[in-house]
Amino acid sequence: MNNTATKLEKAPLKELFVTMAIPSVLAQLINVLYNIIDRVYIGHIEGIGSLALTGVGVTFPIIMVVSAFSAFAGQGGAPLASIFLGAKDYDKAEKILGNSCALLLLFSVVLTIFFQIFKLPLLYAFGASSNIIHYANDYITLYLCGTIFVMLSLGLNTFISGQGNAKTAMLSVLIGAVTNIILDPIFIFKLEMGVKGAALATLISQALSSLWVVSFLISERSVIKIKTKNLKFDKKILSKIGTLGVSPFIMQSTESLVLLTLNSGLQKYGGDIYVGSMSILTSILQLITVPVSGITQGIQPIISYNYGAKNIRRVLQTFKSLLIVCLSVTLIMGGLGVFFPEIYVGIFTESPELSKITIKYMPIFILGMCIFGIQQAIQGTFLALGQAKYSIFIALLRKVILLVPLAIILPKFFGVQGIYWAEPLADISSVTIASTTFLLTFKTILRIKRK
């Protein structure tokens, strides 16, 4: 039963990095394709592409909140399950899986009802104008119908990778992404459904992905399984999931606050075209952050399992390798955005005006991403070790404490350019503070575990 999981403790680290990190990175990249592919196709709709792209862009905060709640239950529970797998307590690991699944089902119902009722005022708050509101409304209305599929596919997939089945976790995402790639041009162009077609393609794709995930977790192939008896809420388990899940929840949900602040400022100081540029820039940010997020999520089970097994030396070795890999990725991909912005921009739009503005500000906006791999490695390690308070602090630091205030204050002095400068200033400051926090606490955390 535990042959798959125990490789996290005994297999060579280089081998594990390949078998765990690469499928996880591919899964993350494929997952982000759900939205990016939609944006690419929507941006090329003849006559209305730039307006439709901007309209879909203002729906991102709602989409991020849905993802954040899936992260709360999934990423809050999966590291705990991995730690108990390391301690050979399979019953406790399955109880955590069951409670996380029950949370995902509950969140799905509540979020679908809430956002369907309040979507219009929220879209206006997120920067929609009268020119683009109908595109935003058309897209998000259909997308929300598939909330349960998004929640289950994203939230439960972490429990597949958390037991060492990174390739299976990747396949669950690949199924949905390939379906989305096939359906998007059919629905958007051939059936002339426009943004509604993009949303419908995403809904169907996520449904297939969630079916794959659930079918695996109830099968004999899974080390831990979803069982009906464990779907009953346990207060102690929920408390542990919630304590650890707050950090990834904050990381993703604050994207909504950030986008609200950025889009509102850009609408005020620039107009629709600047909001459109932010849609492209946030997509490019995803292209840079998603690989390192995938790497950390792929490697977290190694850290968690060995932490539970009290193998401290292997925890340290894994972290050092994780840090080097994450920093290398963001240096390369961030550097491309700084020095060759046109490479990225050409993917999303053919509009000369939108391209010009985006290319002008991308080197500024992306600058801090070059060293973001350091923070991602630290954040992921704290999460894997079950250190909620440090993980929460780092999650709040970059976006809530630094980025949002900077995005409000800087444009008062520097106009629209100040909004773009807020991102790198927040990124560089948060990496510095996170690194200092890690150096001061990491050895103490590991000594506590030895006792």
Tab-separated table of C-alpha atoms in Angstrom:
chain	number	residue	atom	x	y	z
A	1	MET	CA	0.000	0.000	0.000
A	2	ASN	CA	2.807	2.410	0.827
A	3	ASN	CA	5.396	1.560	-1.885
A	4	THR	CA	4.582	4.712	-3.871
A	5	ALA	CA	4.767	6.996	-0.857
A	6	THR	CA	7.967	5.563	0.633
A	7	LYS	CA	9.959	6.509	-2.461
A	8	LEU	CA	9.695	10.049	-1.062
A	9	GLU	CA	11.969	8.867	1.745
A	10	LYS	CA	14.363	6.533	-0.064
A	11	ALA	CA	14.701	7.452	-3.763
A	12	PRO	CA	17.684	9.617	-4.851
A	13	LEU	CA	16.814	13.323	-4.738
A	14	LYS	CA	17.820	14.001	-8.342
A	15	GLU	CA	15.510	11.239	-9.483
A	16	LEU	CA	12.685	12.562	-7.306
A	17	PHE	CA	13.110	16.097	-8.614
A	18	VAL	CA	12.617	14.818	-12.135
A	19	THR	CA	9.746	12.460	-11.377
A	20	MET	CA	7.944	14.825	-8.976
A	21	ALA	CA	8.770	18.364	-10.114
A	22	ILE	CA	8.526	18.023	-13.895
A	23	PRO	CA	5.013	16.493	-13.934
A	24	SER	CA	3.910	19.069	-11.337
A	25	VAL	CA	5.301	21.951	-13.412
A	26	LEU	CA	3.606	20.598	-16.515
A	27	ALA	CA	0.371	20.221	-14.562
A	28	GLN	CA	0.571	23.839	-13.377
A	29	LEU	CA	1.388	25.124	-16.855
A	30	ILE	CA	-1.398	23.079	-18.376
A	31	ASN	CA	-3.811	24.292	-15.711
A	32	VAL	CA	-3.089	27.938	-16.423
A	33	LEU	CA	-3.780	27.201	-20.085
A	34	TYR	CA	-7.481	27.036	-19.193
A	35	ASN	CA	-7.560	30.818	-18.880
A	36	ILE	CA	-4.630	31.805	-21.089
A	37	ILE	CA	-5.901	29.857	-24.088
A	38	ASP	CA	-9.260	31.549	-23.653
A	39	ARG	CA	-7.547	34.958	-23.635
A	40	VAL	CA	-5.446	34.180	-26.699
A	41	TYR	CA	-8.494	33.143	-28.735
A	42	ILE	CA	-10.676	35.938	-27.368
A	43	GLY	CA	-7.994	38.531	-28.144
A	44	HIS	CA	-8.106	37.446	-31.783
A	45	ILE	CA	-11.884	37.727	-32.279
A	46	GLU	CA	-12.234	39.959	-35.312
A	47	GLY	CA	-13.407	43.491	-34.577
A	48	ILE	CA	-13.978	43.123	-30.823
A	49	GLY	CA	-10.876	41.230	-29.667
A	50	SER	CA	-9.281	43.918	-27.476
A	51	LEU	CA	-12.581	44.896	-25.797
A	52	ALA	CA	-13.590	41.266	-25.238
A	53	LEU	CA	-10.139	40.492	-23.792
A	54	THR	CA	-10.439	43.430	-21.412
A	55	GLY	CA	-13.922	42.282	-20.380
A	56	VAL	CA	-12.736	38.783	-19.573
A	57	GLY	CA	-9.769	40.306	-17.734
A	58	VAL	CA	-11.998	41.918	-15.107
A	59	THR	CA	-13.464	38.506	-14.244
A	60	PHE	CA	-10.080	37.270	-12.989
A	61	PRO	CA	-10.649	38.360	-9.366
A	62	ILE	CA	-13.747	36.143	-9.134
A	63	ILE	CA	-11.898	33.234	-10.737
A	64	MET	CA	-9.023	33.767	-8.299
A	65	VAL	CA	-11.368	33.619	-5.303
A	66	VAL	CA	-12.766	30.287	-6.503
A	67	SER	CA	-9.211	28.978	-6.885
A	68	ALA	CA	-8.293	30.372	-3.464
A	69	PHE	CA	-11.011	28.382	-1.705
A	70	SER	CA	-9.882	25.222	-3.498
A	71	ALA	CA	-6.329	25.969	-2.297
A	72	PHE	CA	-7.601	26.477	1.256
A	73	ALA	CA	-9.000	22.955	1.395
A	74	GLY	CA	-6.539	21.229	-0.939
A	75	GLN	CA	-3.186	22.802	-0.124
A	76	GLY	CA	-4.203	23.084	3.520
A	77	GLY	CA	-4.922	19.360	3.725
A	78	ALA	CA	-2.420	17.738	1.341
A	79	PRO	CA	0.803	18.644	3.245
A	80	LEU	CA	-0.789	17.361	6.471
A	81	ALA	CA	-1.760	14.124	4.743
A	82	SER	CA	1.824	13.756	3.457
A	83	ILE	CA	3.237	14.295	6.951
A	84	PHE	CA	0.985	11.550	8.339
A	85	LEU	CA	1.946	9.302	5.428
A	86	GLY	CA	5.567	9.815	6.492
A	87	ALA	CA	4.577	8.798	10.021
A	88	LYS	CA	2.763	5.734	8.547
A	89	ASP	CA	-0.621	6.890	9.931
A	90	TYR	CA	-2.804	6.135	6.891
A	91	ASP	CA	-6.142	6.408	8.700
A	92	LYS	CA	-5.405	9.985	9.763
A	93	ALA	CA	-4.272	10.867	6.244
A	94	GLU	CA	-7.561	9.559	4.829
A	95	LYS	CA	-9.580	11.527	7.379
A	96	ILE	CA	-7.800	14.694	6.263
A	97	LEU	CA	-8.586	13.863	2.623
A	98	GLY	CA	-12.260	13.272	3.462
A	99	ASN	CA	-12.639	16.530	5.390
A	100	SER	CA	-10.912	18.470	2.608
A	101	CYS	CA	-13.278	16.930	0.051
A	102	ALA	CA	-16.309	17.861	2.161
A	103	LEU	CA	-15.017	21.432	2.449
A	104	LEU	CA	-14.615	21.666	-1.335
A	105	LEU	CA	-18.217	20.546	-1.879
A	106	LEU	CA	-19.523	23.060	0.655
A	107	PHE	CA	-17.462	25.929	-0.803
A	108	SER	CA	-18.689	25.077	-4.309
A	109	VAL	CA	-22.339	25.554	-3.407
A	110	VAL	CA	-21.813	28.745	-1.391
A	111	LEU	CA	-19.527	30.432	-3.938
A	112	THR	CA	-21.745	29.611	-6.914
A	113	ILE	CA	-24.805	31.149	-5.268
A	114	PHE	CA	-22.950	34.193	-3.916
A	115	PHE	CA	-21.203	35.186	-7.151
A	116	GLN	CA	-24.219	34.568	-9.371
A	117	ILE	CA	-26.174	37.004	-7.194
A	118	PHE	CA	-23.522	39.710	-6.843
A	119	LYS	CA	-21.505	39.313	-10.059
A	120	LEU	CA	-22.546	42.586	-11.757
A	121	PRO	CA	-21.646	45.002	-8.940
A	122	LEU	CA	-18.445	43.050	-8.370
A	123	LEU	CA	-17.461	43.259	-12.044
A	124	TYR	CA	-17.960	47.031	-12.026
A	125	ALA	CA	-15.867	47.209	-8.854
A	126	PHE	CA	-13.118	45.216	-10.585
A	127	GLY	CA	-12.799	47.807	-13.341
A	128	ALA	CA	-15.539	46.987	-15.875
A	129	SER	CA	-16.934	49.850	-17.918
A	130	SER	CA	-20.151	50.055	-19.931
A	131	ASN	CA	-18.140	49.120	-23.037
A	132	ILE	CA	-16.984	45.768	-21.699
A	133	ILE	CA	-19.470	44.731	-18.993
A	134	HIS	CA	-21.497	42.426	-21.253
A	135	TYR	CA	-18.376	40.477	-22.256
A	136	ALA	CA	-17.410	40.067	-18.606
A	137	ASN	CA	-20.929	39.022	-17.597
A	138	ASP	CA	-21.295	36.508	-20.449
A	139	TYR	CA	-18.020	34.809	-19.523
A	140	ILE	CA	-18.357	34.643	-15.745
A	141	THR	CA	-22.013	33.525	-15.763
A	142	LEU	CA	-21.157	30.287	-17.565
A	143	TYR	CA	-17.851	29.830	-15.759
A	144	LEU	CA	-19.574	29.897	-12.353
A	145	CYS	CA	-21.852	27.033	-13.403
A	146	GLY	CA	-18.761	24.840	-13.286
A	147	THR	CA	-17.497	25.996	-9.886
A	148	ILE	CA	-17.858	22.522	-8.366
A	149	PHE	CA	-15.686	21.038	-11.127
A	150	VAL	CA	-12.986	23.681	-10.638
A	151	MET	CA	-12.967	23.140	-6.879
A	152	LEU	CA	-12.712	19.357	-7.038
A	153	SER	CA	-10.133	19.198	-9.817
A	154	LEU	CA	-7.814	21.794	-8.261
A	155	GLY	CA	-8.378	20.967	-4.603
A	156	LEU	CA	-8.204	17.173	-4.733
A	157	ASN	CA	-5.379	16.936	-7.259
A	158	THR	CA	-2.927	18.027	-4.543
A	159	PHE	CA	-3.704	14.798	-2.670
A	160	ILE	CA	-2.651	12.782	-5.709
A	161	SER	CA	0.734	14.501	-6.025
A	162	GLY	CA	1.058	14.524	-2.225
A	163	GLN	CA	1.322	10.734	-2.152
A	164	GLY	CA	4.009	10.654	-4.839
A	165	ASN	CA	1.785	10.260	-7.945
A	166	ALA	CA	2.932	13.375	-9.771
A	167	LYS	CA	2.392	11.886	-13.233
A	168	THR	CA	-1.197	10.952	-12.423
A	169	ALA	CA	-1.805	14.461	-11.086
A	170	MET	CA	-0.426	15.873	-14.314
A	171	LEU	CA	-2.695	13.665	-16.409
A	172	SER	CA	-5.763	14.947	-14.568
A	173	VAL	CA	-4.923	18.468	-15.664
A	174	LEU	CA	-3.819	17.414	-19.150
A	175	ILE	CA	-7.206	15.834	-19.854
A	176	GLY	CA	-8.975	19.115	-19.192
A	177	ALA	CA	-6.459	21.285	-21.018
A	178	VAL	CA	-6.459	19.231	-24.212
A	179	THR	CA	-10.247	19.280	-24.203
A	180	ASN	CA	-10.177	23.055	-23.759
A	181	ILE	CA	-7.719	23.534	-26.635
A	182	ILE	CA	-9.962	21.495	-28.918
A	183	LEU	CA	-13.270	23.072	-27.873
A	184	ASP	CA	-12.217	26.744	-27.730
A	185	PRO	CA	-11.907	27.406	-31.482
A	186	ILE	CA	-15.028	25.337	-32.173
A	187	PHE	CA	-17.233	27.223	-29.711
A	188	ILE	CA	-15.692	30.697	-30.119
A	189	PHE	CA	-15.304	30.849	-33.912
A	190	LYS	CA	-17.080	27.969	-35.660
A	191	LEU	CA	-20.257	28.200	-33.565
A	192	GLU	CA	-19.784	32.000	-33.208
A	193	MET	CA	-20.395	31.936	-29.440
A	194	GLY	CA	-17.598	34.413	-28.629
A	195	VAL	CA	-16.715	34.733	-24.937
A	196	LYS	CA	-19.627	32.451	-24.016
A	197	GLY	CA	-17.968	29.739	-26.073
A	198	ALA	CA	-14.681	30.204	-24.222
A	199	ALA	CA	-16.431	29.851	-20.866
A	200	LEU	CA	-18.391	26.779	-21.990
A	201	ALA	CA	-15.201	25.108	-23.232
A	202	THR	CA	-13.580	25.727	-19.849
A	203	LEU	CA	-16.601	24.363	-17.970
A	204	ILE	CA	-16.653	21.096	-19.937
A	205	SER	CA	-12.882	20.723	-19.618
A	206	GLN	CA	-12.893	21.177	-15.848
A	207	ALA	CA	-15.761	18.680	-15.541
A	208	LEU	CA	-13.733	15.982	-17.279
A	209	SER	CA	-10.668	16.783	-15.171
A	210	SER	CA	-12.601	16.564	-11.895
A	211	LEU	CA	-14.113	13.208	-12.882
A	212	TRP	CA	-10.606	11.844	-13.464
A	213	VAL	CA	-9.358	13.098	-10.077
A	214	VAL	CA	-12.276	11.707	-8.093
A	215	SER	CA	-12.176	8.364	-9.903
A	216	PHE	CA	-8.490	7.966	-8.996
A	217	LEU	CA	-8.978	8.864	-5.338
A	218	ILE	CA	-11.717	6.255	-4.876
A	219	SER	CA	-9.754	3.529	-6.677
A	220	GLU	CA	-7.239	0.957	-5.466
A	221	ARG	CA	-4.465	2.872	-7.239
A	222	SER	CA	-4.535	5.568	-4.560
A	223	VAL	CA	-2.564	5.139	-1.317
A	224	ILE	CA	-5.275	7.098	0.504
A	225	LYS	CA	-8.903	7.068	-0.631
A	226	ILE	CA	-12.030	9.192	-0.390
A	227	LYS	CA	-14.410	7.269	1.893
A	228	THR	CA	-17.972	8.249	2.738
A	229	LYS	CA	-17.370	7.917	6.482
A	230	ASN	CA	-14.598	10.539	6.323
A	231	LEU	CA	-16.777	13.175	4.584
A	232	LYS	CA	-18.208	14.040	7.994
A	233	PHE	CA	-16.612	17.207	9.400
A	234	ASP	CA	-14.155	16.735	12.266
A	235	LYS	CA	-13.476	19.967	14.184
A	236	LYS	CA	-9.886	19.098	15.067
A	237	ILE	CA	-9.009	18.145	11.513
A	238	LEU	CA	-10.781	21.182	10.065
A	239	SER	CA	-8.815	23.377	12.452
A	240	LYS	CA	-5.520	21.925	11.211
A	241	ILE	CA	-6.534	22.207	7.564
A	242	GLY	CA	-7.713	25.777	8.110
A	243	THR	CA	-4.569	26.832	9.957
A	244	LEU	CA	-2.339	25.645	7.128
A	245	GLY	CA	-4.787	26.459	4.328
A	246	VAL	CA	-5.002	30.141	5.238
A	247	SER	CA	-1.603	30.788	3.653
A	248	PRO	CA	-2.333	29.524	0.088
A	249	PHE	CA	-5.821	31.002	0.423
A	250	ILE	CA	-4.356	34.429	1.114
A	251	MET	CA	-1.856	34.051	-1.722
A	252	GLN	CA	-4.602	33.403	-4.253
A	253	SER	CA	-7.526	35.397	-2.867
A	254	THR	CA	-5.459	38.536	-2.535
A	255	GLU	CA	-5.003	38.376	-6.296
A	256	SER	CA	-8.576	39.663	-6.388
A	257	LEU	CA	-7.711	42.580	-4.117
A	258	VAL	CA	-4.604	43.301	-6.163
A	259	LEU	CA	-6.453	43.186	-9.481
A	260	LEU	CA	-9.238	45.330	-8.068
A	261	THR	CA	-6.679	47.932	-6.994
A	262	LEU	CA	-4.659	47.785	-10.215
A	263	ASN	CA	-7.633	47.773	-12.602
A	264	SER	CA	-9.444	50.551	-10.730
A	265	GLY	CA	-6.307	52.694	-10.806
A	266	LEU	CA	-5.655	51.980	-14.463
A	267	GLN	CA	-9.255	52.793	-15.355
A	268	LYS	CA	-8.979	56.080	-13.432
A	269	TYR	CA	-5.579	57.201	-14.702
A	270	GLY	CA	-5.563	55.533	-18.129
A	271	GLY	CA	-8.773	53.908	-19.405
A	272	ASP	CA	-9.881	50.625	-21.005
A	273	ILE	CA	-6.688	50.167	-23.005
A	274	TYR	CA	-4.563	50.193	-19.837
A	275	VAL	CA	-6.898	47.696	-18.158
A	276	GLY	CA	-6.402	45.552	-21.262
A	277	SER	CA	-2.626	45.772	-20.853
A	278	MET	CA	-2.966	44.516	-17.284
A	279	SER	CA	-4.927	41.496	-18.544
A	280	ILE	CA	-1.913	40.607	-20.668
A	281	LEU	CA	0.637	41.406	-17.950
A	282	THR	CA	-1.133	39.266	-15.345
A	283	SER	CA	-1.218	36.418	-17.852
A	284	ILE	CA	2.541	36.767	-18.324
A	285	LEU	CA	3.041	36.868	-14.559
A	286	GLN	CA	1.269	33.534	-14.455
A	287	LEU	CA	3.589	32.137	-17.113
A	288	ILE	CA	6.536	33.074	-14.883
A	289	THR	CA	5.145	32.118	-11.475
A	290	VAL	CA	3.348	28.939	-12.486
A	291	PRO	CA	6.527	26.911	-13.236
A	292	VAL	CA	8.037	27.716	-9.824
A	293	SER	CA	4.682	27.101	-8.168
A	294	GLY	CA	4.588	23.726	-9.897
A	295	ILE	CA	8.134	22.950	-8.783
A	296	THR	CA	7.371	23.795	-5.145
A	297	GLN	CA	4.110	21.846	-5.157
A	298	GLY	CA	5.892	18.882	-6.696
A	299	ILE	CA	8.698	18.966	-4.126
A	300	GLN	CA	6.545	19.785	-1.056
A	301	PRO	CA	5.550	16.115	-0.527
A	302	ILE	CA	9.250	15.177	-0.268
A	303	ILE	CA	9.784	17.789	2.452
A	304	SER	CA	6.541	16.973	4.275
A	305	TYR	CA	7.038	13.202	4.180
A	306	ASN	CA	10.621	13.370	5.448
A	307	TYR	CA	9.682	15.932	8.090
A	308	GLY	CA	7.082	13.470	9.355
A	309	ALA	CA	9.679	10.676	9.194
A	310	LYS	CA	12.163	12.914	11.133
A	311	ASN	CA	14.722	12.733	8.321
A	312	ILE	CA	16.029	16.296	8.790
A	313	ARG	CA	19.097	15.933	6.591
A	314	ARG	CA	16.929	15.036	3.593
A	315	VAL	CA	14.664	18.017	4.320
A	316	LEU	CA	17.683	20.364	4.188
A	317	GLN	CA	19.040	18.816	0.987
A	318	THR	CA	15.653	19.098	-0.685
A	319	PHE	CA	15.237	22.755	0.264
A	320	LYS	CA	18.664	23.748	-1.102
A	321	SER	CA	17.926	22.109	-4.443
A	322	LEU	CA	14.463	23.682	-4.528
A	323	LEU	CA	15.885	27.166	-3.955
A	324	ILE	CA	18.445	26.849	-6.773
A	325	VAL	CA	15.923	25.539	-9.283
A	326	CYS	CA	13.198	28.116	-8.480
A	327	LEU	CA	15.590	31.074	-8.672
A	328	SER	CA	17.035	29.865	-11.970
A	329	VAL	CA	13.573	29.610	-13.531
A	330	THR	CA	12.434	33.109	-12.521
A	331	LEU	CA	15.742	34.660	-13.583
A	332	ILE	CA	15.403	33.206	-17.070
A	333	MET	CA	11.678	33.761	-17.622
A	334	GLY	CA	11.612	37.155	-15.905
A	335	GLY	CA	14.663	38.221	-17.874
A	336	LEU	CA	12.852	37.470	-21.133
A	337	GLY	CA	10.036	39.800	-20.080
A	338	VAL	CA	12.460	42.568	-19.162
A	339	PHE	CA	14.657	42.441	-22.276
A	340	PHE	CA	12.332	40.969	-24.928
A	341	PRO	CA	8.743	41.954	-23.967
A	342	GLU	CA	7.478	41.704	-27.533
A	343	ILE	CA	7.943	37.906	-27.399
A	344	TYR	CA	5.238	37.625	-24.757
A	345	VAL	CA	2.918	40.376	-25.996
A	346	GLY	CA	2.604	38.980	-29.514
A	347	ILE	CA	0.934	35.884	-28.107
A	348	PHE	CA	-2.059	37.810	-26.777
A	349	THR	CA	-2.958	40.642	-29.111
A	350	GLU	CA	-2.642	42.029	-32.638
A	351	SER	CA	-3.771	45.515	-31.609
A	352	PRO	CA	-0.916	48.016	-32.258
A	353	GLU	CA	-2.099	50.381	-29.511
A	354	LEU	CA	-2.485	47.661	-26.871
A	355	SER	CA	0.838	46.098	-27.868
A	356	LYS	CA	2.671	49.424	-27.635
A	357	ILE	CA	1.461	50.177	-24.095
A	358	THR	CA	2.081	46.637	-22.842
A	359	ILE	CA	5.596	46.438	-24.314
A	360	LYS	CA	6.434	49.831	-22.804
A	361	TYR	CA	5.507	48.869	-19.248
A	362	MET	CA	6.331	45.163	-19.150
A	363	PRO	CA	10.082	45.570	-18.340
A	364	ILE	CA	9.073	47.624	-15.287
A	365	PHE	CA	6.232	45.364	-14.189
A	366	ILE	CA	8.199	42.112	-14.559
A	367	LEU	CA	11.490	43.298	-13.040
A	368	GLY	CA	10.980	41.949	-9.512
A	369	MET	CA	9.882	38.563	-10.853
A	370	CYS	CA	13.514	37.789	-11.711
A	371	ILE	CA	14.237	36.960	-8.046
A	372	PHE	CA	10.763	35.796	-7.052
A	373	GLY	CA	11.921	32.168	-7.100
A	374	ILE	CA	13.585	32.758	-3.721
A	375	GLN	CA	10.299	33.686	-2.070
A	376	GLN	CA	8.421	30.857	-3.749
A	377	ALA	CA	10.900	28.283	-2.439
A	378	ILE	CA	10.708	29.721	1.089
A	379	GLN	CA	6.918	29.962	1.036
A	380	GLY	CA	6.553	26.393	-0.215
A	381	THR	CA	8.969	25.027	2.378
A	382	PHE	CA	7.204	26.718	5.288
A	383	LEU	CA	3.931	25.276	3.997
A	384	ALA	CA	5.412	21.783	3.606
A	385	LEU	CA	6.688	21.910	7.209
A	386	GLY	CA	3.261	22.864	8.530
A	387	GLN	CA	4.492	26.287	9.693
A	388	ALA	CA	1.306	28.249	9.198
A	389	LYS	CA	2.265	31.524	10.900
A	390	TYR	CA	5.368	32.119	8.772
A	391	SER	CA	3.609	31.024	5.605
A	392	ILE	CA	0.702	33.384	6.305
A	393	PHE	CA	3.057	36.284	7.005
A	394	ILE	CA	4.888	35.839	3.709
A	395	ALA	CA	1.595	35.436	1.833
A	396	LEU	CA	0.259	38.710	3.268
A	397	LEU	CA	3.524	40.587	2.904
A	398	ARG	CA	3.919	40.884	-0.846
A	399	LYS	CA	0.379	41.680	-1.887
A	400	VAL	CA	-1.598	43.087	1.038
A	401	ILE	CA	1.093	44.850	3.059
A	402	LEU	CA	3.233	46.091	0.163
A	403	LEU	CA	1.642	45.934	-3.302
A	404	VAL	CA	-1.852	47.276	-2.635
A	405	PRO	CA	-0.719	50.386	-0.704
A	406	LEU	CA	1.988	51.100	-3.292
A	407	ALA	CA	-0.527	50.761	-6.149
A	408	ILE	CA	-2.764	53.323	-4.430
A	409	ILE	CA	-0.070	55.801	-3.392
A	410	LEU	CA	2.376	55.841	-6.327
A	411	PRO	CA	-0.058	56.923	-9.096
A	412	LYS	CA	-0.956	59.998	-7.055
A	413	PHE	CA	2.594	61.205	-7.690
A	414	PHE	CA	3.599	59.458	-10.928
A	415	GLY	CA	0.286	58.904	-12.728
A	416	VAL	CA	-0.439	55.627	-14.500
A	417	GLN	CA	3.251	54.677	-14.524
A	418	GLY	CA	3.207	54.479	-10.726
A	419	ILE	CA	0.780	51.553	-10.876
A	420	TYR	CA	3.206	49.532	-12.969
A	421	TRP	CA	6.129	50.379	-10.642
A	422	ALA	CA	4.219	49.108	-7.579
A	423	GLU	CA	4.706	45.473	-8.610
A	424	PRO	CA	8.547	45.323	-8.752
A	425	LEU	CA	8.958	47.417	-5.607
A	426	ALA	CA	6.676	45.029	-3.704
A	427	ASP	CA	8.366	41.943	-5.164
A	428	ILE	CA	11.927	42.984	-4.292
A	429	SER	CA	10.989	44.117	-0.788
A	430	SER	CA	9.044	40.945	0.012
A	431	VAL	CA	11.852	38.660	-1.214
A	432	THR	CA	14.303	40.486	1.070
A	433	ILE	CA	12.054	40.229	4.134
A	434	ALA	CA	11.050	36.605	3.447
A	435	SER	CA	14.692	35.575	3.110
A	436	THR	CA	15.596	37.236	6.408
A	437	THR	CA	12.651	35.550	8.171
A	438	PHE	CA	13.654	32.171	6.822
A	439	LEU	CA	17.293	32.470	7.876
A	440	LEU	CA	16.242	33.414	11.412
A	441	THR	CA	13.698	30.619	11.922
A	442	PHE	CA	14.482	27.563	9.779
A	443	LYS	CA	17.023	25.847	12.068
A	444	THR	CA	14.812	26.417	15.106
A	445	ILE	CA	11.847	24.772	13.363
A	446	LEU	CA	13.897	21.678	12.580
A	447	ARG	CA	15.303	21.451	16.124
A	448	ILE	CA	11.749	21.506	17.503
A	449	LYS	CA	10.880	18.484	15.368
A	450	ARG	CA	13.860	16.493	16.669
A	451	LYS	CA	12.626	16.716	20.292
